Structure formats: structure tokens, C-alpha cells
XYZ file of C-alpha atoms in Angstrom:
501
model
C -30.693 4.103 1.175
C -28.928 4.269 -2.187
C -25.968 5.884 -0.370
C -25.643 3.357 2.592
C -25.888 0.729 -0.171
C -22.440 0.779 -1.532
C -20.839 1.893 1.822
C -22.667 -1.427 3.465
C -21.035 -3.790 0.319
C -17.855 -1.826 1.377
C -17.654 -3.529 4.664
C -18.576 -6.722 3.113
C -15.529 -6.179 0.989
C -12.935 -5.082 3.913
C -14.404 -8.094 5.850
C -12.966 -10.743 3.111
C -9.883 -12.675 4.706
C -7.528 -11.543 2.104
C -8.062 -7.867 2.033
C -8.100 -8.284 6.028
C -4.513 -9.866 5.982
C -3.500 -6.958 3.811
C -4.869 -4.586 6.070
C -2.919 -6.032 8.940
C 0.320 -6.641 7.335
C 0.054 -2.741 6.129
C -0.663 -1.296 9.409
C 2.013 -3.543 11.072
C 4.264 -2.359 8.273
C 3.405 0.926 9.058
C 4.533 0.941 12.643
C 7.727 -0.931 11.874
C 8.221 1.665 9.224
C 7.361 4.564 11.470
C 9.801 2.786 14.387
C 13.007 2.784 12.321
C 14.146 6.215 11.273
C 15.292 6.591 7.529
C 12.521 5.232 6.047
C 9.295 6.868 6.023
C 5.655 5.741 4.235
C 6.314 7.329 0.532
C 9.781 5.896 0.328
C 8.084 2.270 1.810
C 5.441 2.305 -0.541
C 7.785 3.207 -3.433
C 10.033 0.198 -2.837
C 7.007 -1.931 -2.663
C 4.864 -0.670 -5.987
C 6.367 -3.777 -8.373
C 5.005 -5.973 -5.821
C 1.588 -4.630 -6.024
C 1.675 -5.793 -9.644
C 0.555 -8.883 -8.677
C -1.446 -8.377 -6.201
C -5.611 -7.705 -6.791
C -5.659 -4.146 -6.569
C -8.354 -3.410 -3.727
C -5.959 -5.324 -1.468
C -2.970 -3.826 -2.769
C -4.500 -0.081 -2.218
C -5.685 -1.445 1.492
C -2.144 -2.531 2.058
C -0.221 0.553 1.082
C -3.160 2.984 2.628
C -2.620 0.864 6.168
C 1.576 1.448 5.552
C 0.478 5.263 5.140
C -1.414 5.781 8.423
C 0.089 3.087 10.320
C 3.385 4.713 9.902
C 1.955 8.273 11.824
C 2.196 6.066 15.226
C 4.953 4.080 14.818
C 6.916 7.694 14.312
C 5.599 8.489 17.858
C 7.870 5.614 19.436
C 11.196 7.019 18.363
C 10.118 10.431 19.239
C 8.781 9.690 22.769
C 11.488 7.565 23.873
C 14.862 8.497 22.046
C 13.665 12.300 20.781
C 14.732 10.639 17.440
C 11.664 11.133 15.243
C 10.803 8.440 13.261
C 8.116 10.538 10.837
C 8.475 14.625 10.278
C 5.244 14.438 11.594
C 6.128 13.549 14.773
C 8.812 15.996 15.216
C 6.708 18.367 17.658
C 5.841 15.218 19.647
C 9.526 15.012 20.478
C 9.204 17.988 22.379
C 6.720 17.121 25.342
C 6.997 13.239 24.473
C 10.134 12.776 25.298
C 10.124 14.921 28.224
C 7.821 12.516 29.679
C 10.161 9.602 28.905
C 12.896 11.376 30.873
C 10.464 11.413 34.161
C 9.039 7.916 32.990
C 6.139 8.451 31.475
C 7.163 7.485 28.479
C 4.427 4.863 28.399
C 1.894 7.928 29.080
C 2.519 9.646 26.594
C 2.612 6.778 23.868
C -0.701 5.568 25.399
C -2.370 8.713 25.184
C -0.831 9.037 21.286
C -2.443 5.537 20.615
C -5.885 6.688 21.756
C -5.518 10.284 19.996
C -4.375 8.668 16.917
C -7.148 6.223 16.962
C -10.313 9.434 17.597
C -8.239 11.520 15.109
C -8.487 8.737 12.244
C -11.979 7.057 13.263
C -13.629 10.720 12.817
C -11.367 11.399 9.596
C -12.761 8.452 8.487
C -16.527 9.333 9.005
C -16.185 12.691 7.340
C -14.317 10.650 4.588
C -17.174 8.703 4.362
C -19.927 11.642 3.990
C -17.742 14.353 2.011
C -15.633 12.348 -0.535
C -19.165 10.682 -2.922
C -20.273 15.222 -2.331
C -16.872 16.039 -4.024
C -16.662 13.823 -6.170
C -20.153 14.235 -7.489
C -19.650 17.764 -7.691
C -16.014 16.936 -9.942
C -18.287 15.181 -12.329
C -18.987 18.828 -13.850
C -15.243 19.338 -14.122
C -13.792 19.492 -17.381
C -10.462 20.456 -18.696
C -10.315 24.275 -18.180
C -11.052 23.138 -14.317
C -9.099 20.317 -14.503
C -6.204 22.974 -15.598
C -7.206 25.278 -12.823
C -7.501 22.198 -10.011
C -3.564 21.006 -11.236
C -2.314 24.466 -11.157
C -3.703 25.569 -7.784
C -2.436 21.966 -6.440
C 1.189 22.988 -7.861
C 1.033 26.144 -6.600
C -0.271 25.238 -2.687
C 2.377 22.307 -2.706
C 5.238 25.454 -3.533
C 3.536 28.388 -0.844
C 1.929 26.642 1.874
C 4.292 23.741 2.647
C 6.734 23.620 5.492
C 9.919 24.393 3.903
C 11.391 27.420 1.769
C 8.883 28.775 -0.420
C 11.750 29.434 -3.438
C 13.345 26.218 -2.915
C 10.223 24.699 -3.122
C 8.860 26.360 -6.404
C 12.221 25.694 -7.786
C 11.578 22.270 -6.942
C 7.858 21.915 -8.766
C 9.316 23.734 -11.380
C 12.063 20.921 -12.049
C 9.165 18.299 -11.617
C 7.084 19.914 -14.016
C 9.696 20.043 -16.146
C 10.486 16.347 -15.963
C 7.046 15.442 -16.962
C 7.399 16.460 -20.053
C 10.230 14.023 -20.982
C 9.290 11.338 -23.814
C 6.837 11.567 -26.418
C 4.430 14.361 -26.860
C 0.836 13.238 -25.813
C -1.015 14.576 -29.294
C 1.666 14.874 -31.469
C 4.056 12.240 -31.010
C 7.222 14.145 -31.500
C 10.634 13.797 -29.168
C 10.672 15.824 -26.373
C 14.005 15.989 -23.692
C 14.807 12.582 -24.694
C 18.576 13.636 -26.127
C 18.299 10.939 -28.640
C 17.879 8.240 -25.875
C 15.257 5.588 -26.893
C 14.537 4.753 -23.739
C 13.534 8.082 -22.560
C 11.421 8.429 -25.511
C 9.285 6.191 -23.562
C 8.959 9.349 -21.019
C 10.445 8.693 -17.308
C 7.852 6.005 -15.265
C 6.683 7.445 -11.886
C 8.468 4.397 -10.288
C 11.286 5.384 -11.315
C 11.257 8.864 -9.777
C 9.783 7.578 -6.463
C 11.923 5.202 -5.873
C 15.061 6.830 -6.220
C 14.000 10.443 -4.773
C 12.163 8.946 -1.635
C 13.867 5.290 -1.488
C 17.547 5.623 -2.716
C 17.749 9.208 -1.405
C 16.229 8.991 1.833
C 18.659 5.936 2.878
C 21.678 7.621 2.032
C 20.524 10.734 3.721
C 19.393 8.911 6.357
C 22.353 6.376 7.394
C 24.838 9.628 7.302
C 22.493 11.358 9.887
C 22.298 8.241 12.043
C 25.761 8.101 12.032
C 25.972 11.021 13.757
C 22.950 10.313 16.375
C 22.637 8.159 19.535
C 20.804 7.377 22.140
C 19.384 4.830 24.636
C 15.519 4.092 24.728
C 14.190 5.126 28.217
C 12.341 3.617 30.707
C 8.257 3.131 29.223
C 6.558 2.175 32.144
C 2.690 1.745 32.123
C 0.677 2.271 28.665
C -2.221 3.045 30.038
C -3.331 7.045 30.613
C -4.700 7.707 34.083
C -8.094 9.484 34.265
C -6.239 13.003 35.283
C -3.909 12.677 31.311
C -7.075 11.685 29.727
C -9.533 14.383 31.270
C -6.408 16.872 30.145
C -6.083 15.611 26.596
C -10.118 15.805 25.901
C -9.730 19.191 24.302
C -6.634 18.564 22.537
C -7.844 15.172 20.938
C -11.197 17.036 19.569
C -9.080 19.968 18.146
C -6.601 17.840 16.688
C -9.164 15.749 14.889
C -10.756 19.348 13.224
C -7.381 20.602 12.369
C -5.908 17.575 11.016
C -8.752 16.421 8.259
C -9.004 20.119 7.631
C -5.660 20.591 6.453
C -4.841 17.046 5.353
C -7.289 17.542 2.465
C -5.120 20.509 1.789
C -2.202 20.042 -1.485
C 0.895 21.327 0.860
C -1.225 20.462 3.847
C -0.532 16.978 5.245
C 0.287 15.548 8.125
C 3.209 17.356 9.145
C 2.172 20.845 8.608
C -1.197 19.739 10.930
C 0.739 18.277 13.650
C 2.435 21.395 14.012
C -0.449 23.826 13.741
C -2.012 21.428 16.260
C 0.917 21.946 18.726
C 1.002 26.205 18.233
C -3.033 25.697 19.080
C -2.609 24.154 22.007
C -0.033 26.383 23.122
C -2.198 29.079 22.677
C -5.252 27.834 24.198
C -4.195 26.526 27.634
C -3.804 28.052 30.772
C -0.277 26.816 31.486
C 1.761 27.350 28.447
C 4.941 27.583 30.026
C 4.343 23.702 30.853
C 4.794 22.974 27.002
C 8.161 21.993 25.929
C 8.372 20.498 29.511
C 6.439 17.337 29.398
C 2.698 18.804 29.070
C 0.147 15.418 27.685
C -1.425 18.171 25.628
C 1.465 18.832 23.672
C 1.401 15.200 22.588
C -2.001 14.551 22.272
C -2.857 17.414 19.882
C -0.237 16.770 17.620
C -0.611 13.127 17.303
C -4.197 12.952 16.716
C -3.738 15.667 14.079
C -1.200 13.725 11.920
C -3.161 10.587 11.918
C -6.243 12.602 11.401
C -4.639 14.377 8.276
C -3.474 10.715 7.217
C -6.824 10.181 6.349
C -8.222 13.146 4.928
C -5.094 13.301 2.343
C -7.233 10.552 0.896
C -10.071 12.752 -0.104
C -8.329 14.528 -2.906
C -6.982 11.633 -4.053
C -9.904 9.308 -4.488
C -12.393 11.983 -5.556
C -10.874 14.613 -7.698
C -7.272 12.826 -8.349
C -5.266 15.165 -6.817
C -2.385 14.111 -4.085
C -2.046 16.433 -1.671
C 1.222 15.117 -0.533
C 4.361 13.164 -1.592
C 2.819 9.841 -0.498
C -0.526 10.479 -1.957
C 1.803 11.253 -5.282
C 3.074 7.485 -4.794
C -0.304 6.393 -3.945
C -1.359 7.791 -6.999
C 1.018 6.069 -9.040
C 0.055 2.609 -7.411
C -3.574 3.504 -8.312
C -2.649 4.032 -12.113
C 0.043 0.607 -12.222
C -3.285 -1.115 -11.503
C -5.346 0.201 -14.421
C -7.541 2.573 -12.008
C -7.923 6.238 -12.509
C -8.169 8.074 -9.030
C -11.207 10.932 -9.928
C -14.939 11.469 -9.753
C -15.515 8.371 -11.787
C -13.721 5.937 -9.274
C -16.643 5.942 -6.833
C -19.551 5.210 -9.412
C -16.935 2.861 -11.488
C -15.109 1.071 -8.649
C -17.464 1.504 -6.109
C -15.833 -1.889 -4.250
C -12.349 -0.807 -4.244
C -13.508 3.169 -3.525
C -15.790 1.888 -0.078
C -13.347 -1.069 0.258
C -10.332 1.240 0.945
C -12.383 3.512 2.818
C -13.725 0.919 5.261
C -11.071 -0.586 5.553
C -9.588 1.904 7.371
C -12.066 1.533 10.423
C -10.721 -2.114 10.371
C -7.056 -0.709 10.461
C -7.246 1.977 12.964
C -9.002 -0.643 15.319
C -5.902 -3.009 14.770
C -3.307 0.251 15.488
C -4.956 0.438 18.607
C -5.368 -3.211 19.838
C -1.759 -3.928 18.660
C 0.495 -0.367 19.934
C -0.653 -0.727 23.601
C 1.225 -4.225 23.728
C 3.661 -4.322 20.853
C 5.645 -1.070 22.464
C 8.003 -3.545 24.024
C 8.949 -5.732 20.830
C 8.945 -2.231 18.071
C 11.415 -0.764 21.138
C 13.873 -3.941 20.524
C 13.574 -2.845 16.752
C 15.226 -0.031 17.234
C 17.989 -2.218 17.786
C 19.044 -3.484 14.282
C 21.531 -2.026 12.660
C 21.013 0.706 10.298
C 23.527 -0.366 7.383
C 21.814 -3.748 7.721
C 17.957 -2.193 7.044
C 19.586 -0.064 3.913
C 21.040 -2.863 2.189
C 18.485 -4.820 2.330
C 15.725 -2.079 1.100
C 18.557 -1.051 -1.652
C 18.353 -4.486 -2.800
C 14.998 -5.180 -2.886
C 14.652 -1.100 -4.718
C 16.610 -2.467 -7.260
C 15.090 -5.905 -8.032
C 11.817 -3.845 -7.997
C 12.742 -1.430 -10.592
C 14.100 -3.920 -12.987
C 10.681 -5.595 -12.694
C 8.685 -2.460 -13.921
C 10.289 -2.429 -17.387
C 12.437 -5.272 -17.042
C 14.771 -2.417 -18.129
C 18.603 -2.048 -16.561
C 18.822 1.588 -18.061
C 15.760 1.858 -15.447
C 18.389 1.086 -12.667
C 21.133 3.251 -13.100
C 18.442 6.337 -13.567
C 17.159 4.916 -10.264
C 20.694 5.591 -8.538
C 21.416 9.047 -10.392
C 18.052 10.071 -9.268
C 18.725 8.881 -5.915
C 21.864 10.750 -5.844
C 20.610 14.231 -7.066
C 17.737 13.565 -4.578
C 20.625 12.888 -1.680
C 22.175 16.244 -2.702
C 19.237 18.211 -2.666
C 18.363 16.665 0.712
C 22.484 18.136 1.517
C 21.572 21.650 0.863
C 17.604 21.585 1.715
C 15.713 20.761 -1.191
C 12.406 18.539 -0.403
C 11.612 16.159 -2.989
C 7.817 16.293 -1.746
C 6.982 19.285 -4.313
C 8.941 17.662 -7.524
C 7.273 14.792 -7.247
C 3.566 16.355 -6.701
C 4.813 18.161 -9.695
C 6.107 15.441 -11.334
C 2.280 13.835 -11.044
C 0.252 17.248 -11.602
C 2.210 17.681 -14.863
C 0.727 15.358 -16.971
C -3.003 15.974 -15.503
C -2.029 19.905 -16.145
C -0.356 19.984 -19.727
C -3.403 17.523 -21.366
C -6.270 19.379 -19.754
C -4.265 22.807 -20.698
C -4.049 21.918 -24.321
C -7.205 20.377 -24.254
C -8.882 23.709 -23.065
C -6.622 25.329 -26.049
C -8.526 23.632 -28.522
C -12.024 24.185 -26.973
C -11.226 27.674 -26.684
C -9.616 28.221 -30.115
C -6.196 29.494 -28.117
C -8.292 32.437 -25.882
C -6.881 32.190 -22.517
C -9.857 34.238 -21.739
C -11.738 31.176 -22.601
C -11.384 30.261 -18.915
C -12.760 32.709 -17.642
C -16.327 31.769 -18.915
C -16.500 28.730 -16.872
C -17.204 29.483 -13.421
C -16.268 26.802 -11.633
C -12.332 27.379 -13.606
C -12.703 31.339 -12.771
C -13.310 30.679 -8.979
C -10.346 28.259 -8.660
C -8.451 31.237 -10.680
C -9.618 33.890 -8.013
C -7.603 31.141 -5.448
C -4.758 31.019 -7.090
C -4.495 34.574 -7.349
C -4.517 34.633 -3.792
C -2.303 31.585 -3.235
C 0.144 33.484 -5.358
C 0.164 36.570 -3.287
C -0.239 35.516 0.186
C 3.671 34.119 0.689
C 4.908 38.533 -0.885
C 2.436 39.910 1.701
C 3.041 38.164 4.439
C 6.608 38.697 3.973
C 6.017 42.410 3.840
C 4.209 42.646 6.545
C 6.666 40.625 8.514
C 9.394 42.801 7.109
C 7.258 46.313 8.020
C 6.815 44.543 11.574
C 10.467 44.086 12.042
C 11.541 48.323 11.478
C 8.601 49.809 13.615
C 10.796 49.114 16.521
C 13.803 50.756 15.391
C 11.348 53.617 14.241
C 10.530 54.383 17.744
């Protein structure tokens, strides 16, 4: 009873008119977000963080969680109907979606997405429920030397198990790592990186480097690939799955939900990487694979459910042991902190109404995805419509007035745009931001429970291995470290047996 307690007072607080308005205008934000390619939930939620100021901060978390998930199915309508993917995670949906569109069943397959999504994220959100209070009760014996251990395994999984280059990507956390670092130093005051530049004594504000990495970058990225795209939005026809897509999709709904909150608690994991693992699953597993790539309702079913499945379970590192797993939950993070709350093992004992308010929330959310995609397909399809240039502006504008809010600071602007235009670059030659950010955020949580170790441990690295809990998480990061070498020997061994022969 002393569980079901705070999760009952939960409801109670998701049910209040205000947070329920938030929750709506999130979710719907989310879709429209998810509709219009070149924006994406971590650059949304970036441009929107100075608004949040003001905002009481269980509604503000509700409405930038709902942006977040809503934003996995709004993805789906781009991909479905003009193979234009609206999300990365809903890149492998392309594939059999819009192969559907192109014999008309484009309203199939965004029905049968709806439904997935909605399963995927209501049991995401029950395992939420049960495993996040276990985690973080077991992260109240955490102290620095596994604090150190939990950052640096977080870097590391973020670098080796994500979806792009593994070099380019430890490059990446290496630069974000390194940009943490700029300001003051945390115990002894001194000037670090700052170049003489009072303003950067003050250390660079994760605003800063959100906004212009995911928001200013992603837009200019964004409008030059658009430029080069087109495409008419085909026919949808009916919404509603017959009883032969839905008997079809049964077993790629219930994998999708296990894969997706599997690996969306995973740093590196995410949405993305589980809608694609979802996809290769389902390939494997059915009876007709040369049907995939072709139009098969599996092929969108698995994937979709996964992504909005992994949506959810992102949120269990967050909220329980403060780690992001991904490059939203980084900007998540960051909104958590602007409001005076520290995401960790203390949230759900200390803010048990904004910890079970979030949570529950998102039952209320994923119920209003799937009463409002069914019917809305029509009006986010004439969405698609509005100009590009015209949607940039506007979010360049409002990025801008935002970031001279946070500091009230113009120096804060221009390193907005320089950021944004390193960030464009890297996106030019195939850099991700994702891992310099995560970086950016594990940093500071890594160098002060590092030094903090130092002094319990009178400078003996050894010192951590006496703590079990810090030598298991070691032992994983060993392996982390040398999975990506051996699996590219063995992949390289593979390739020369044939010539062998």
C-alpha cells in the first residue's frame, strides 16, 4: 500500500486541468513536430526551455515529456505517405510504410502505427511504473566512485553502441567533455578555457549548447536538404486496420514493446537504434521475408511500437539515476535542473508529485495520441504544406529571443549562432551532435564525483576497486570498450576466409 500511495496522488496530480492542458498541447506539439521534417523533439524542446521558466515545473516536465513521445508518431506521417521521415526513428518505417501508401494503404499502415505506438508506450509505461522507485532505491547506495563509474560507462555506450561511426562519435564526446570544463573550476575557483572572456568564466549554460547544436543547426541542415527533396502526399484512405493487418501485427506489436523499453533505457540506445533492431527482428522471424521492403504491416508495426516504446523507457535513467540516455533526455535534463530539480534517486522520495505526475501523465498522453492521430491525419497532411523557410524563421526567431532571456546576455546569442554553425558543419561531413551533448551533460556529473572519489581515496585509483557496486560497472566498461575492436576483427577475419578458399 505504501507504494500505490504516491502512484494513486500521481493521478490525482495528472488529473488537475492545468497539467492536463499541458499534456495536450505537448502531445499535439509533438505530432506537429514529428509532421514537419527539420525539426525534431530535442531541437523543439531546446527552443522552448526559457519558456518553461515560468511555467510550474510538473507541468512544464509533462509538456516537454508529451513533445518527446508525441513526436515518435507524428514522424510516422511523413514517412508513410511522402517516404520523407519526419523523426530518424521512423526511417525504417519508410520502407514498408510507404509502400503501402503507393497501393493505398497508406491509412493502414498509419492506423496500425497509432495502435502499435499506443501498446508500445502504455506497457513502457507500466514497467516505468514498477522498475524506476527499484532503481532508484537501489542508486540511493551510490556514491561518487559509482557515480564516476555510472557517467563514464554512459559516455562510453553513447560513443560504441550508437548508430553512427564509432570514431566520429568518441571524437564527438570527447569535444563535449571537453566543453564542460569551460568556466570556473568547481573546488578551486580558478579560470579554466575561458581565454580571458568574463563571460565564459561563467562556464557555457546547457541552453546555450542545445539550442544552437539541435535548434540553429538542425534548421540550416535541414532547409538545404529540403531544398533538394519533393514529393506529393498519397492517397490515405481508411485509418482503420482490418482484422487480417491486425491478427498479422500481434507478434510484431508484443516484440516491439520488449525491444523498445529494453534498449530505450540503454545510454546510446533510444528510439532509433530500437526501431531498427525491431525491423531486422521481424525480418528474421517471419515466414515471408521477401515481403519486407514491399509493403509488409509487420515491417511497420514492429518498428513503430518500438520507438514509442523506447520513448518511454529513456525516462528511466533519467528520473532515477540522472543519466540521459539520449540527446533529448540531455535537454530534458537541462529543463529538469532550470527548474531547481535534480533528476536522481532522491527525486522520487523528494518530488514524489512531479516524479508520479510525469509518469502518469503519460497514460493520459498516449490515450490522447491515440484518440487524436486516427482523425487529425487529414489536417497534420495539409501541414506538410507550409513552407519550410517560413517554419525556420520563425523558430530562429523565437531561438533567439529565448536565449537572450536565459542570461539576458547578447554574447549568449552570437555563441548561439557559432555553435549552430559548427553544429551545421559537423552535420556536412557526419558528425552527430547527440554524443557531445550527452557528453556535454555527463561531464560535470563525471569530473565532481571523480575528484570527489580522489579525495576519499587519498589519489588511489585502486580505491575504486573496493566498492563493488563501482568495480562491477568497471567490469562493463571494460567490455563496452572492447566489444566495437572485436567485432571489427571478427568482421574483418570473416571477410578473407573466402578468398582463403
Amino acid at each position: 500500500m505504501n507504494f500505490l500511495s504516491p502512484v494513486i496522488d500521481g493521478f490525482g496530480v495528472a488529473f488537475t486541468p492545468a497539467n492536463l492542458l499541458y499534456c495536450l498541447l505537448g502531445v499535439t506539439l509533438g505530432m506537429l513536430v514529428g509532421v514537419l521534417p527539420g525539426l525534431g523533439p530535442a531541437a523543439t524542446i531546446a527552443v522552448l526551455l526559457p519558456i518553461t521558466y515560468n511555467i510550474e515545473p510538473t507541468a512544464a516536465i509533462i509538456m516537454l515529456a508529451g513533445i518527446f513521445y508525441g513526436a515518435q508518431y507524428g514522424g510516422t506521417i511523413t514517412s508513410v505517405l511522402l517516404r520523407l521521415p519526419g523523426e530518424a526513428s521512423s526511417v525504417v518505417t519508410a520502407l514498408d510504410g510507404h509502400e503501402m501508401a503507393k497501393r493505398g494503404r497508406g491509412g493502414a499502415a498509419l492506423g496500425i502505427s497509432a495502435i502499435g505506438s499506443f501498446l508500445g508506450g502504455t506497457v513502457a509505461i507500466i514497467a516505468l511504473t514498477l522498475v524506476a522507485p527499484l532503481v532508484a532505491e537501489v542508486a540511493l547506495d551510490f556514491g561518487p566512485a559509482e557515480y564516476t563509474m555510472l557517467a563514464l560507462l554512459g559516455v562510453l555506450m553513447i560513443s560504441t553502441l550508437g548508430t553512427g561511426s564509432v570514431p566520429k562519435s568518441l571524437l564527438m564526446a570527447t569535444v563535449g567533455l571537453l566543453l564542460a570544463t569551460v568556466g570556473q573550476d568547481p573546488l578551486q575557483g580558478t579560470a579554466r578555457l575561458a581565454f580571458g572572456s568574463d563571460e565564459l568564466l561563467d562556464g557555457i549554460d546547457f541552453v546555450i549548447v542545445a539550442m544552437g547544436l539541435f535548434g540553429v543547426a538542425e534548421i540550416l541542415h535541414n532547409l538545404e536538404s529540403l531544398r533538394r527533396r519533393s514529393g506529393r502526399a498519397k492517397a490515405v484512405g481508411s485509418v482503420y486496420p482490418s482484422r487480417t493487418d491486425l491478427r498479422e501485427s500481434r507478434g510484431a506489436i508484443s516484440r516491439g514493446s520488449v525491444i523498445g523499453f529494453l534498449l530505450g533505457i540503454l545510454p546510446g540506445g533510444g528510439a532509433t537504434m530500437s526501431s531498427m533492431v525491431a525491423y531486422a527482428v521481424e525480418k528474421k522471424v517471419t515466414k515471408k521475408p521477401e515481403e519486407f521492403g514491399k509493403g509488409a504491416i509487420q515491417g511497420v508495426a514492429g518498428p513503430e511500437t518500438a520507438n514509442n516504446a523506447a520513448a518511454t523507457s529513456s525516462f528511466i535513467p533519467l528520473l532515477s539515476l540522472g543519466i540521459p540516455a539520449n540527446a533529448t533526455m540531455a535537454v530534458m535534463f537541462g529543463a529538469l535542473m532550470l527548474q531547481g530539480i535534480t533528476p536522481g534517486p532522491l527525486l522520487v522520495k523528494e518530488n514524489p508529485d512531479l516524479f508520479w505526475g510525469v509518469v502518469n501523465s503519460m497514460y493520459i498522453g498516449n490515450l490522447l495520441l491515440l484518440a487524436m492521430s486516427l482523425p487529425l491525419i487529414g489536417i497534420f497532411v495539409r501541414v506538410l504544406r507550409v513552407r519550410p523557410a517560413i517554419l525556420a524563421s520563425l523558430t530562429i526567431l523565437v531561438t533567439m529571443i529565448g536565449v537572450y532571456t536565459v542570461r539576458t546576455n547578447v554574447f549568449d546569442m552570437f555563441l548561439v549562432i557559432g555553435l549552430g554553425a559548427v553544429g551545421y558543419l559537423m552535420k556536412k561531413v557526419g558528425f552527430e551532435p547527440g554524443p557531445l551533448v550527452l557528453a556535454f551533460v555527463l561531464g560535470g556529473i563525471l569530473e565532481a564525483s571523480f575528484r570527489r572519489s580522489m579525495r576519499a581515496f587519498d589519489g588511489d585509483l585502486t580505491g575504486f576497486l573496493t566498492e563493488p557496486i563501482a568495480a562491477s560497472l568497471l567490469a562493463v566498461i571494460l567490455i563496452v570498450a572492447v566489444l566495437p575492436p572485436l567485432r571489427a576483427l571478427h568482421k574483418r577475419r570473416t571477410t578473407k576466409e573466402p578468398a582463403l578458399l
